[in-house]
């Protein structure tokens, strides 16, 4: 009798482990505790045991029955909980084809302007590239003709990381070298001009005001081929601005110094907030520095593996570094640049793309 009970217990435990739903548990209850079940079978066998052992075995069978009843009850409750949870989950399952009353999100105005510009440049044959936010000294400065301790580094108060030689990208020009290397082979071997724009987040330790942030966006662009000149640069800048603003905007081009271009220019836009009269958005000058640009310095081309000598071909190119955040200010009439980083949903969700 004792060994029979042990055997049944093992069988019960094994089945209980495998029981995955309520019907399986019910089947076990019938098999072990039902009228014609195993416990009833044990009771019947009790009749055959000697009288002096009947009491002991009787108690053994009763406590075995109680044990199985308790175990089945615990398992039933557990399974019930799981089944309820599954029912809730499947009722709440996300169905993207269902209409919703929940308000949908909106794109950040800088994302909208960035995408619009990407489309404009793509339509003019430019590739769109992405680049890291953490870069090294070589890419951010040295490859751009700004050696260590060059005074031009002071123009960008840079965040250096604890990791040696790593810093937060202070301008999108930091990607120029990598883009030249990526597309240089096709330029040399297939004569395919390098035409790429690369938007990105930039970081500088700025004194923040209505037109300066410590975290802002730029969109860099380069074009390199045989015979690229300032006329090409001016053509692309004009086309880009007229497409973005869809109206006449007054711009001015003046000389600007950047060690990675020669000659270099500052392209300013007349402030669209005050119409040129002067306001905090343009630091009361009536003009906003928007898109410095110039002809890529031969040293920078050489760092990028691009030939600058007459043989076999002499390549030249232009580069520009558009202030994307400032462009968004002008396009949407946002008076203060800080609005873009303040995460005020009421302010940010009102912009829509064209
Ligand atoms: C540069 O960053 C150069 N790398 C641009 C360049 C590229 C020149 C290629 C020549 C050839 P600058 O520091 O002026 O230049 O920044 C470019 C533009 O980014 C500015 O005209 C402005 O529109 C924007 N910008 C710069 N600093 C900030 C800032 N703190 N907050 C918001 N926008 C900024």
PDB file of C-alpha atoms in Angstrom, residues 39-319:
ATOM      1  CA  UNK A  39      -8.016   7.182  -4.379  1.00  0.00           C
ATOM      2  CA  UNK A  40     -11.309   5.240  -4.556  1.00  0.00           C
ATOM      3  CA  UNK A  41      -9.236   2.321  -5.853  1.00  0.00           C
ATOM      4  CA  UNK A  42      -6.948   2.582  -2.815  1.00  0.00           C
ATOM      5  CA  UNK A  43      -9.971   2.645  -0.496  1.00  0.00           C
ATOM      6  CA  UNK A  44     -11.228  -0.537  -2.088  1.00  0.00           C
ATOM      7  CA  UNK A  45      -7.876  -2.196  -1.523  1.00  0.00           C
ATOM      8  CA  UNK A  46      -8.024  -1.179   2.122  1.00  0.00           C
ATOM      9  CA  UNK A  47     -10.583  -3.952   2.584  1.00  0.00           C
ATOM     10  CA  UNK A  48      -7.893  -6.512   1.845  1.00  0.00           C
ATOM     11  CA  UNK A  49      -5.340  -5.308   4.440  1.00  0.00           C
ATOM     12  CA  UNK A  50      -5.143  -6.985   7.873  1.00  0.00           C
ATOM     13  CA  UNK A  51      -7.387  -5.362  10.501  1.00  0.00           C
ATOM     14  CA  UNK A  52      -4.519  -4.127  12.695  1.00  0.00           C
ATOM     15  CA  UNK A  53      -3.066  -2.107   9.750  1.00  0.00           C
ATOM     16  CA  UNK A  54      -6.387  -0.724   8.501  1.00  0.00           C
ATOM     17  CA  UNK A  55      -6.290   2.367  10.715  1.00  0.00           C
ATOM     18  CA  UNK A  56      -2.744   3.349   9.727  1.00  0.00           C
ATOM     19  CA  UNK A  57      -3.344   2.830   5.985  1.00  0.00           C
ATOM     20  CA  UNK A  58      -6.731   4.529   6.193  1.00  0.00           C
ATOM     21  CA  UNK A  59      -5.100   7.644   7.654  1.00  0.00           C
ATOM     22  CA  UNK A  60      -2.364   7.440   5.031  1.00  0.00           C
ATOM     23  CA  UNK A  61      -4.908   7.362   2.191  1.00  0.00           C
ATOM     24  CA  UNK A  62      -6.898  10.246   3.702  1.00  0.00           C
ATOM     25  CA  UNK A  63      -3.882  12.493   4.088  1.00  0.00           C
ATOM     26  CA  UNK A  64      -2.759  11.554   0.543  1.00  0.00           C
ATOM     27  CA  UNK A  65      -6.221  12.513  -0.738  1.00  0.00           C
ATOM     28  CA  UNK A  66      -6.063  15.828   1.138  1.00  0.00           C
ATOM     29  CA  UNK A  67      -2.578  16.524  -0.234  1.00  0.00           C
ATOM     30  CA  UNK A  68      -3.723  15.966  -3.836  1.00  0.00           C
ATOM     31  CA  UNK A  69      -6.835  18.085  -3.281  1.00  0.00           C
ATOM     32  CA  UNK A  70      -4.732  20.975  -1.918  1.00  0.00           C
ATOM     33  CA  UNK A  71      -2.169  20.760  -4.727  1.00  0.00           C
ATOM     34  CA  UNK A  72      -4.898  20.748  -7.374  1.00  0.00           C
ATOM     35  CA  UNK A  73      -6.539  23.793  -5.792  1.00  0.00           C
ATOM     36  CA  UNK A  74      -3.285  25.773  -5.732  1.00  0.00           C
ATOM     37  CA  UNK A  75      -2.598  24.865  -9.368  1.00  0.00           C
ATOM     38  CA  UNK A  76      -6.164  25.767 -10.369  1.00  0.00           C
ATOM     39  CA  UNK A  77      -5.898  29.237  -8.844  1.00  0.00           C
ATOM     40  CA  UNK A  78      -2.527  29.845 -10.486  1.00  0.00           C
ATOM     41  CA  UNK A  79      -3.795  28.803 -13.900  1.00  0.00           C
ATOM     42  CA  UNK A  80      -6.907  30.913 -13.517  1.00  0.00           C
ATOM     43  CA  UNK A  81      -4.752  33.983 -12.876  1.00  0.00           C
ATOM     44  CA  UNK A  82      -2.638  33.293 -15.956  1.00  0.00           C
ATOM     45  CA  UNK A  83      -5.685  32.727 -18.142  1.00  0.00           C
ATOM     46  CA  UNK A  84      -7.251  35.998 -16.975  1.00  0.00           C
ATOM     47  CA  UNK A  85      -4.050  37.878 -17.725  1.00  0.00           C
ATOM     48  CA  UNK A  86      -3.821  36.384 -21.187  1.00  0.00           C
ATOM     49  CA  UNK A  87      -7.421  37.357 -21.895  1.00  0.00           C
ATOM     50  CA  UNK A  88      -6.690  40.969 -20.893  1.00  0.00           C
ATOM     51  CA  UNK A  89      -3.499  41.066 -22.951  1.00  0.00           C
ATOM     52  CA  UNK A  90      -5.111  39.736 -26.061  1.00  0.00           C
ATOM     53  CA  UNK A  91      -8.052  42.147 -25.675  1.00  0.00           C
ATOM     54  CA  UNK A  92      -5.595  45.036 -25.421  1.00  0.00           C
ATOM     55  CA  UNK A  93      -3.324  43.769 -28.188  1.00  0.00           C
ATOM     56  CA  UNK A  94      -2.206  46.628 -30.436  1.00  0.00           C
ATOM     57  CA  UNK A  95      -3.986  46.666 -33.720  1.00  0.00           C
ATOM     58  CA  UNK A  96      -2.545  49.356 -35.936  1.00  0.00           C
ATOM     59  CA  UNK A  97      -5.472  49.222 -38.337  1.00  0.00           C
ATOM     60  CA  UNK A  98      -7.915  50.262 -35.585  1.00  0.00           C
ATOM     61  CA  UNK A  99      -9.036  53.899 -35.648  1.00  0.00           C
ATOM     62  CA  UNK A 100      -7.997  55.707 -32.481  1.00  0.00           C
ATOM     63  CA  UNK A 101      -9.274  58.611 -30.446  1.00  0.00           C
ATOM     64  CA  UNK A 102      -5.890  59.116 -28.827  1.00  0.00           C
ATOM     65  CA  UNK A 103      -4.046  62.231 -30.011  1.00  0.00           C
ATOM     66  CA  UNK A 104      -1.211  61.309 -32.337  1.00  0.00           C
ATOM     67  CA  UNK A 105       2.268  62.798 -31.887  1.00  0.00           C
ATOM     68  CA  UNK A 106       3.803  65.390 -34.160  1.00  0.00           C
ATOM     69  CA  UNK A 107       7.283  65.852 -35.534  1.00  0.00           C
ATOM     70  CA  UNK A 108       9.670  68.292 -33.897  1.00  0.00           C
ATOM     71  CA  UNK A 109       9.993  71.431 -36.056  1.00  0.00           C
ATOM     72  CA  UNK A 110      13.701  70.760 -36.548  1.00  0.00           C
ATOM     73  CA  UNK A 111      12.924  67.269 -37.832  1.00  0.00           C
ATOM     74  CA  UNK A 112      10.423  68.817 -40.249  1.00  0.00           C
ATOM     75  CA  UNK A 113      12.934  71.338 -41.576  1.00  0.00           C
ATOM     76  CA  UNK A 114      15.656  68.699 -41.755  1.00  0.00           C
ATOM     77  CA  UNK A 115      13.461  66.348 -43.783  1.00  0.00           C
ATOM     78  CA  UNK A 116      12.387  69.133 -46.094  1.00  0.00           C
ATOM     79  CA  UNK A 117      16.003  70.074 -46.746  1.00  0.00           C
ATOM     80  CA  UNK A 118      16.986  66.462 -47.293  1.00  0.00           C
ATOM     81  CA  UNK A 119      14.294  66.187 -49.969  1.00  0.00           C
ATOM     82  CA  UNK A 120      15.460  69.423 -51.624  1.00  0.00           C
ATOM     83  CA  UNK A 121      19.059  68.247 -51.744  1.00  0.00           C
ATOM     84  CA  UNK A 122      18.114  64.733 -52.845  1.00  0.00           C
ATOM     85  CA  UNK A 123      16.218  66.243 -55.760  1.00  0.00           C
ATOM     86  CA  UNK A 124      19.468  68.005 -56.731  1.00  0.00           C
ATOM     87  CA  UNK A 125      21.411  64.708 -56.695  1.00  0.00           C
ATOM     88  CA  UNK A 126      22.885  64.837 -53.174  1.00  0.00           C
ATOM     89  CA  UNK A 127      23.282  61.774 -50.949  1.00  0.00           C
ATOM     90  CA  UNK A 128      22.094  62.120 -47.348  1.00  0.00           C
ATOM     91  CA  UNK A 129      24.543  60.859 -44.740  1.00  0.00           C
ATOM     92  CA  UNK A 130      24.479  60.385 -40.990  1.00  0.00           C
ATOM     93  CA  UNK A 131      27.414  60.777 -38.607  1.00  0.00           C
ATOM     94  CA  UNK A 132      28.362  60.185 -34.962  1.00  0.00           C
ATOM     95  CA  UNK A 133      27.743  62.681 -32.186  1.00  0.00           C
ATOM     96  CA  UNK A 134      30.910  61.594 -30.380  1.00  0.00           C
ATOM     97  CA  UNK A 135      33.933  62.138 -32.589  1.00  0.00           C
ATOM     98  CA  UNK A 136      37.697  62.361 -32.208  1.00  0.00           C
ATOM     99  CA  UNK A 137      40.023  65.318 -32.375  1.00  0.00           C
ATOM    100  CA  UNK A 138      41.318  64.365 -35.813  1.00  0.00           C
ATOM    101  CA  UNK A 139      37.901  64.448 -37.496  1.00  0.00           C
ATOM    102  CA  UNK A 140      36.584  67.490 -35.655  1.00  0.00           C
ATOM    103  CA  UNK A 141      39.679  69.627 -36.086  1.00  0.00           C
ATOM    104  CA  UNK A 142      42.903  68.269 -37.531  1.00  0.00           C
ATOM    105  CA  UNK A 143      41.408  66.849 -40.731  1.00  0.00           C
ATOM    106  CA  UNK A 144      39.847  70.306 -41.158  1.00  0.00           C
ATOM    107  CA  UNK A 145      43.179  72.075 -41.202  1.00  0.00           C
ATOM    108  CA  UNK A 146      42.871  73.087 -37.537  1.00  0.00           C
ATOM    109  CA  UNK A 147      45.976  71.679 -35.840  1.00  0.00           C
ATOM    110  CA  UNK A 148      46.289  71.367 -32.058  1.00  0.00           C
ATOM    111  CA  UNK A 149      46.539  74.776 -30.346  1.00  0.00           C
ATOM    112  CA  UNK A 150      45.315  76.614 -33.475  1.00  0.00           C
ATOM    113  CA  UNK A 151      43.436  79.758 -32.367  1.00  0.00           C
ATOM    114  CA  UNK A 152      40.442  78.766 -34.551  1.00  0.00           C
ATOM    115  CA  UNK A 153      39.635  76.136 -31.914  1.00  0.00           C
ATOM    116  CA  UNK A 154      38.599  78.977 -29.623  1.00  0.00           C
ATOM    117  CA  UNK A 155      35.637  79.739 -31.895  1.00  0.00           C
ATOM    118  CA  UNK A 156      34.012  76.485 -30.766  1.00  0.00           C
ATOM    119  CA  UNK A 157      34.097  76.019 -27.001  1.00  0.00           C
ATOM    120  CA  UNK A 158      34.106  72.238 -27.157  1.00  0.00           C
ATOM    121  CA  UNK A 159      32.917  69.583 -24.707  1.00  0.00           C
ATOM    122  CA  UNK A 160      35.738  67.060 -24.277  1.00  0.00           C
ATOM    123  CA  UNK A 161      34.877  63.682 -22.783  1.00  0.00           C
ATOM    124  CA  UNK A 162      36.825  61.857 -20.073  1.00  0.00           C
ATOM    125  CA  UNK A 163      37.704  59.208 -22.653  1.00  0.00           C
ATOM    126  CA  UNK A 164      40.973  60.346 -24.232  1.00  0.00           C
ATOM    127  CA  UNK A 165      40.668  62.010 -27.606  1.00  0.00           C
ATOM    128  CA  UNK A 166      36.852  61.925 -27.628  1.00  0.00           C
ATOM    129  CA  UNK A 167      34.587  64.964 -27.799  1.00  0.00           C
ATOM    130  CA  UNK A 168      31.043  65.973 -28.620  1.00  0.00           C
ATOM    131  CA  UNK A 169      30.856  67.062 -32.235  1.00  0.00           C
ATOM    132  CA  UNK A 170      31.019  70.860 -32.254  1.00  0.00           C
ATOM    133  CA  UNK A 171      30.112  71.161 -35.938  1.00  0.00           C
ATOM    134  CA  UNK A 172      28.932  68.875 -38.718  1.00  0.00           C
ATOM    135  CA  UNK A 173      32.141  69.618 -40.621  1.00  0.00           C
ATOM    136  CA  UNK A 174      33.556  66.813 -38.449  1.00  0.00           C
ATOM    137  CA  UNK A 175      32.067  64.360 -40.953  1.00  0.00           C
ATOM    138  CA  UNK A 176      33.710  65.859 -44.047  1.00  0.00           C
ATOM    139  CA  UNK A 177      36.772  63.619 -43.937  1.00  0.00           C
ATOM    140  CA  UNK A 178      34.753  60.396 -43.567  1.00  0.00           C
ATOM    141  CA  UNK A 179      32.421  61.381 -46.429  1.00  0.00           C
ATOM    142  CA  UNK A 180      35.357  62.172 -48.724  1.00  0.00           C
ATOM    143  CA  UNK A 181      36.906  58.804 -47.955  1.00  0.00           C
ATOM    144  CA  UNK A 182      33.589  56.977 -48.425  1.00  0.00           C
ATOM    145  CA  UNK A 183      32.811  58.511 -51.838  1.00  0.00           C
ATOM    146  CA  UNK A 184      36.381  59.249 -53.021  1.00  0.00           C
ATOM    147  CA  UNK A 185      36.800  55.907 -54.830  1.00  0.00           C
ATOM    148  CA  UNK A 186      33.691  56.451 -57.005  1.00  0.00           C
ATOM    149  CA  UNK A 187      34.942  59.975 -57.795  1.00  0.00           C
ATOM    150  CA  UNK A 188      38.358  58.741 -58.934  1.00  0.00           C
ATOM    151  CA  UNK A 189      37.319  55.531 -60.652  1.00  0.00           C
ATOM    152  CA  UNK A 190      33.895  56.355 -62.081  1.00  0.00           C
ATOM    153  CA  UNK A 191      34.032  60.144 -62.237  1.00  0.00           C
ATOM    154  CA  UNK A 192      30.995  60.334 -59.938  1.00  0.00           C
ATOM    155  CA  UNK A 193      31.014  63.758 -58.190  1.00  0.00           C
ATOM    156  CA  UNK A 194      30.857  63.724 -54.403  1.00  0.00           C
ATOM    157  CA  UNK A 195      27.573  65.401 -53.479  1.00  0.00           C
ATOM    158  CA  UNK A 196      26.424  64.815 -49.923  1.00  0.00           C
ATOM    159  CA  UNK A 197      24.563  66.541 -47.121  1.00  0.00           C
ATOM    160  CA  UNK A 198      24.891  65.402 -43.532  1.00  0.00           C
ATOM    161  CA  UNK A 199      22.642  66.856 -40.848  1.00  0.00           C
ATOM    162  CA  UNK A 200      23.500  66.422 -37.185  1.00  0.00           C
ATOM    163  CA  UNK A 201      23.308  67.604 -33.613  1.00  0.00           C
ATOM    164  CA  UNK A 202      26.191  69.809 -32.464  1.00  0.00           C
ATOM    165  CA  UNK A 203      27.314  70.782 -28.989  1.00  0.00           C
ATOM    166  CA  UNK A 204      29.146  73.860 -27.738  1.00  0.00           C
ATOM    167  CA  UNK A 205      29.616  75.439 -24.350  1.00  0.00           C
ATOM    168  CA  UNK A 206      27.731  78.595 -25.354  1.00  0.00           C
ATOM    169  CA  UNK A 207      26.384  81.540 -23.411  1.00  0.00           C
ATOM    170  CA  UNK A 208      22.752  80.816 -24.216  1.00  0.00           C
ATOM    171  CA  UNK A 209      20.518  83.572 -25.581  1.00  0.00           C
ATOM    172  CA  UNK A 210      17.663  83.957 -28.071  1.00  0.00           C
ATOM    173  CA  UNK A 211      19.812  82.762 -30.993  1.00  0.00           C
ATOM    174  CA  UNK A 212      22.465  80.558 -29.287  1.00  0.00           C
ATOM    175  CA  UNK A 213      21.960  77.126 -27.756  1.00  0.00           C
ATOM    176  CA  UNK A 214      24.495  74.668 -26.362  1.00  0.00           C
ATOM    177  CA  UNK A 215      22.823  71.907 -28.386  1.00  0.00           C
ATOM    178  CA  UNK A 216      21.731  72.792 -31.887  1.00  0.00           C
ATOM    179  CA  UNK A 217      21.518  71.319 -35.354  1.00  0.00           C
ATOM    180  CA  UNK A 218      23.488  72.001 -38.473  1.00  0.00           C
ATOM    181  CA  UNK A 219      23.343  70.533 -41.939  1.00  0.00           C
ATOM    182  CA  UNK A 220      26.634  70.266 -43.709  1.00  0.00           C
ATOM    183  CA  UNK A 221      26.958  69.869 -47.447  1.00  0.00           C
ATOM    184  CA  UNK A 222      29.883  69.226 -49.746  1.00  0.00           C
ATOM    185  CA  UNK A 223      30.287  68.939 -53.472  1.00  0.00           C
ATOM    186  CA  UNK A 224      33.588  67.864 -55.030  1.00  0.00           C
ATOM    187  CA  UNK A 225      34.343  67.349 -58.702  1.00  0.00           C
ATOM    188  CA  UNK A 226      36.481  68.735 -61.478  1.00  0.00           C
ATOM    189  CA  UNK A 227      35.964  72.472 -61.995  1.00  0.00           C
ATOM    190  CA  UNK A 228      33.708  73.207 -59.050  1.00  0.00           C
ATOM    191  CA  UNK A 229      33.695  76.932 -58.375  1.00  0.00           C
ATOM    192  CA  UNK A 230      32.083  79.595 -56.230  1.00  0.00           C
ATOM    193  CA  UNK A 231      29.313  79.938 -58.850  1.00  0.00           C
ATOM    194  CA  UNK A 232      28.228  76.349 -58.106  1.00  0.00           C
ATOM    195  CA  UNK A 233      28.184  77.141 -54.406  1.00  0.00           C
ATOM    196  CA  UNK A 234      26.065  80.261 -54.860  1.00  0.00           C
ATOM    197  CA  UNK A 235      23.655  78.433 -57.173  1.00  0.00           C
ATOM    198  CA  UNK A 236      22.969  75.657 -54.650  1.00  0.00           C
ATOM    199  CA  UNK A 237      22.631  78.080 -51.727  1.00  0.00           C
ATOM    200  CA  UNK A 238      20.131  80.240 -53.618  1.00  0.00           C
ATOM    201  CA  UNK A 239      18.089  77.247 -54.782  1.00  0.00           C
ATOM    202  CA  UNK A 240      18.014  75.785 -51.282  1.00  0.00           C
ATOM    203  CA  UNK A 241      16.850  79.040 -49.662  1.00  0.00           C
ATOM    204  CA  UNK A 242      14.156  79.798 -52.222  1.00  0.00           C
ATOM    205  CA  UNK A 243      12.743  76.254 -51.855  1.00  0.00           C
ATOM    206  CA  UNK A 244      12.757  76.317 -48.053  1.00  0.00           C
ATOM    207  CA  UNK A 245      11.196  79.726 -47.607  1.00  0.00           C
ATOM    208  CA  UNK A 246       8.972  79.687 -50.690  1.00  0.00           C
ATOM    209  CA  UNK A 247       9.315  83.472 -50.856  1.00  0.00           C
ATOM    210  CA  UNK A 248      12.000  86.052 -51.479  1.00  0.00           C
ATOM    211  CA  UNK A 249      14.448  86.361 -48.643  1.00  0.00           C
ATOM    212  CA  UNK A 250      17.250  88.881 -48.517  1.00  0.00           C
ATOM    213  CA  UNK A 251      20.663  87.348 -48.072  1.00  0.00           C
ATOM    214  CA  UNK A 252      24.159  88.756 -48.002  1.00  0.00           C
ATOM    215  CA  UNK A 253      27.481  87.121 -48.621  1.00  0.00           C
ATOM    216  CA  UNK A 254      30.525  88.491 -46.842  1.00  0.00           C
ATOM    217  CA  UNK A 255      34.033  87.180 -46.281  1.00  0.00           C
ATOM    218  CA  UNK A 256      34.366  84.757 -43.374  1.00  0.00           C
ATOM    219  CA  UNK A 257      37.321  82.919 -41.946  1.00  0.00           C
ATOM    220  CA  UNK A 258      37.315  79.158 -41.408  1.00  0.00           C
ATOM    221  CA  UNK A 259      40.619  77.278 -41.733  1.00  0.00           C
ATOM    222  CA  UNK A 260      38.958  74.538 -43.776  1.00  0.00           C
ATOM    223  CA  UNK A 261      37.782  76.763 -46.646  1.00  0.00           C
ATOM    224  CA  UNK A 262      39.590  79.223 -48.881  1.00  0.00           C
ATOM    225  CA  UNK A 263      37.999  81.564 -49.753  1.00  0.00           C
ATOM    226  CA  UNK A 264      35.408  81.438 -46.999  1.00  0.00           C
ATOM    227  CA  UNK A 265      32.103  83.285 -46.680  1.00  0.00           C
ATOM    228  CA  UNK A 266      29.388  84.033 -44.207  1.00  0.00           C
ATOM    229  CA  UNK A 267      25.948  83.783 -45.715  1.00  0.00           C
ATOM    230  CA  UNK A 268      23.536  85.798 -43.592  1.00  0.00           C
ATOM    231  CA  UNK A 269      19.782  86.039 -43.899  1.00  0.00           C
ATOM    232  CA  UNK A 270      17.891  89.223 -43.140  1.00  0.00           C
ATOM    233  CA  UNK A 271      16.002  88.557 -39.921  1.00  0.00           C
ATOM    234  CA  UNK A 272      12.463  87.441 -40.732  1.00  0.00           C
ATOM    235  CA  UNK A 273      11.289  88.112 -37.186  1.00  0.00           C
ATOM    236  CA  UNK A 274      11.913  91.891 -37.284  1.00  0.00           C
ATOM    237  CA  UNK A 275      12.270  92.395 -41.049  1.00  0.00           C
ATOM    238  CA  UNK A 276      15.828  93.647 -40.582  1.00  0.00           C
ATOM    239  CA  UNK A 277      15.124  96.329 -37.986  1.00  0.00           C
ATOM    240  CA  UNK A 278      16.895  94.522 -35.156  1.00  0.00           C
ATOM    241  CA  UNK A 279      15.508  92.356 -32.352  1.00  0.00           C
ATOM    242  CA  UNK A 280      16.809  89.879 -29.738  1.00  0.00           C
ATOM    243  CA  UNK A 281      16.466  86.984 -32.240  1.00  0.00           C
ATOM    244  CA  UNK A 282      19.151  88.563 -34.442  1.00  0.00           C
ATOM    245  CA  UNK A 283      21.089  90.245 -31.634  1.00  0.00           C
ATOM    246  CA  UNK A 284      19.699  93.585 -32.858  1.00  0.00           C
ATOM    247  CA  UNK A 285      21.749  93.467 -36.054  1.00  0.00           C
ATOM    248  CA  UNK A 286      18.903  92.799 -38.486  1.00  0.00           C
ATOM    249  CA  UNK A 287      20.894  89.858 -39.880  1.00  0.00           C
ATOM    250  CA  UNK A 288      21.322  86.269 -38.771  1.00  0.00           C
ATOM    251  CA  UNK A 289      24.391  84.178 -39.553  1.00  0.00           C
ATOM    252  CA  UNK A 290      22.854  81.200 -41.241  1.00  0.00           C
ATOM    253  CA  UNK A 291      25.158  79.334 -43.544  1.00  0.00           C
ATOM    254  CA  UNK A 292      28.916  79.816 -43.596  1.00  0.00           C
ATOM    255  CA  UNK A 293      30.451  78.297 -46.671  1.00  0.00           C
ATOM    256  CA  UNK A 294      33.423  78.372 -48.989  1.00  0.00           C
ATOM    257  CA  UNK A 295      35.730  76.470 -51.285  1.00  0.00           C
ATOM    258  CA  UNK A 296      37.246  73.453 -49.532  1.00  0.00           C
ATOM    259  CA  UNK A 297      40.881  74.058 -48.570  1.00  0.00           C
ATOM    260  CA  UNK A 298      43.323  71.826 -50.506  1.00  0.00           C
ATOM    261  CA  UNK A 299      44.753  70.470 -47.214  1.00  0.00           C
ATOM    262  CA  UNK A 300      41.298  69.209 -46.258  1.00  0.00           C
ATOM    263  CA  UNK A 301      40.874  67.541 -49.644  1.00  0.00           C
ATOM    264  CA  UNK A 302      44.276  65.888 -49.267  1.00  0.00           C
ATOM    265  CA  UNK A 303      43.384  64.592 -45.785  1.00  0.00           C
ATOM    266  CA  UNK A 304      40.295  63.087 -47.422  1.00  0.00           C
ATOM    267  CA  UNK A 305      42.416  61.368 -50.080  1.00  0.00           C
ATOM    268  CA  UNK A 306      41.238  63.662 -52.892  1.00  0.00           C
ATOM    269  CA  UNK A 307      43.794  64.708 -55.476  1.00  0.00           C
ATOM    270  CA  UNK A 308      44.438  68.437 -55.688  1.00  0.00           C
ATOM    271  CA  UNK A 309      47.212  68.403 -58.282  1.00  0.00           C
ATOM    272  CA  UNK A 310      46.732  68.832 -62.042  1.00  0.00           C
ATOM    273  CA  UNK A 311      47.622  65.160 -62.751  1.00  0.00           C
ATOM    274  CA  UNK A 312      45.652  62.992 -63.265  1.00  0.00           C
ATOM    275  CA  UNK A 313      42.817  65.342 -62.308  1.00  0.00           C
ATOM    276  CA  UNK A 314      42.638  68.341 -60.099  1.00  0.00           C
ATOM    277  CA  UNK A 315      39.550  68.296 -57.918  1.00  0.00           C
ATOM    278  CA  UNK A 316      37.946  71.247 -56.193  1.00  0.00           C
ATOM    279  CA  UNK A 317      34.839  71.508 -54.063  1.00  0.00           C
ATOM    280  CA  UNK A 318      32.630  73.647 -51.910  1.00  0.00           C
ATOM    281  CA  UNK A 319      31.301  73.107 -48.405  1.00  0.00           C
TER     282      UNK A 319
END
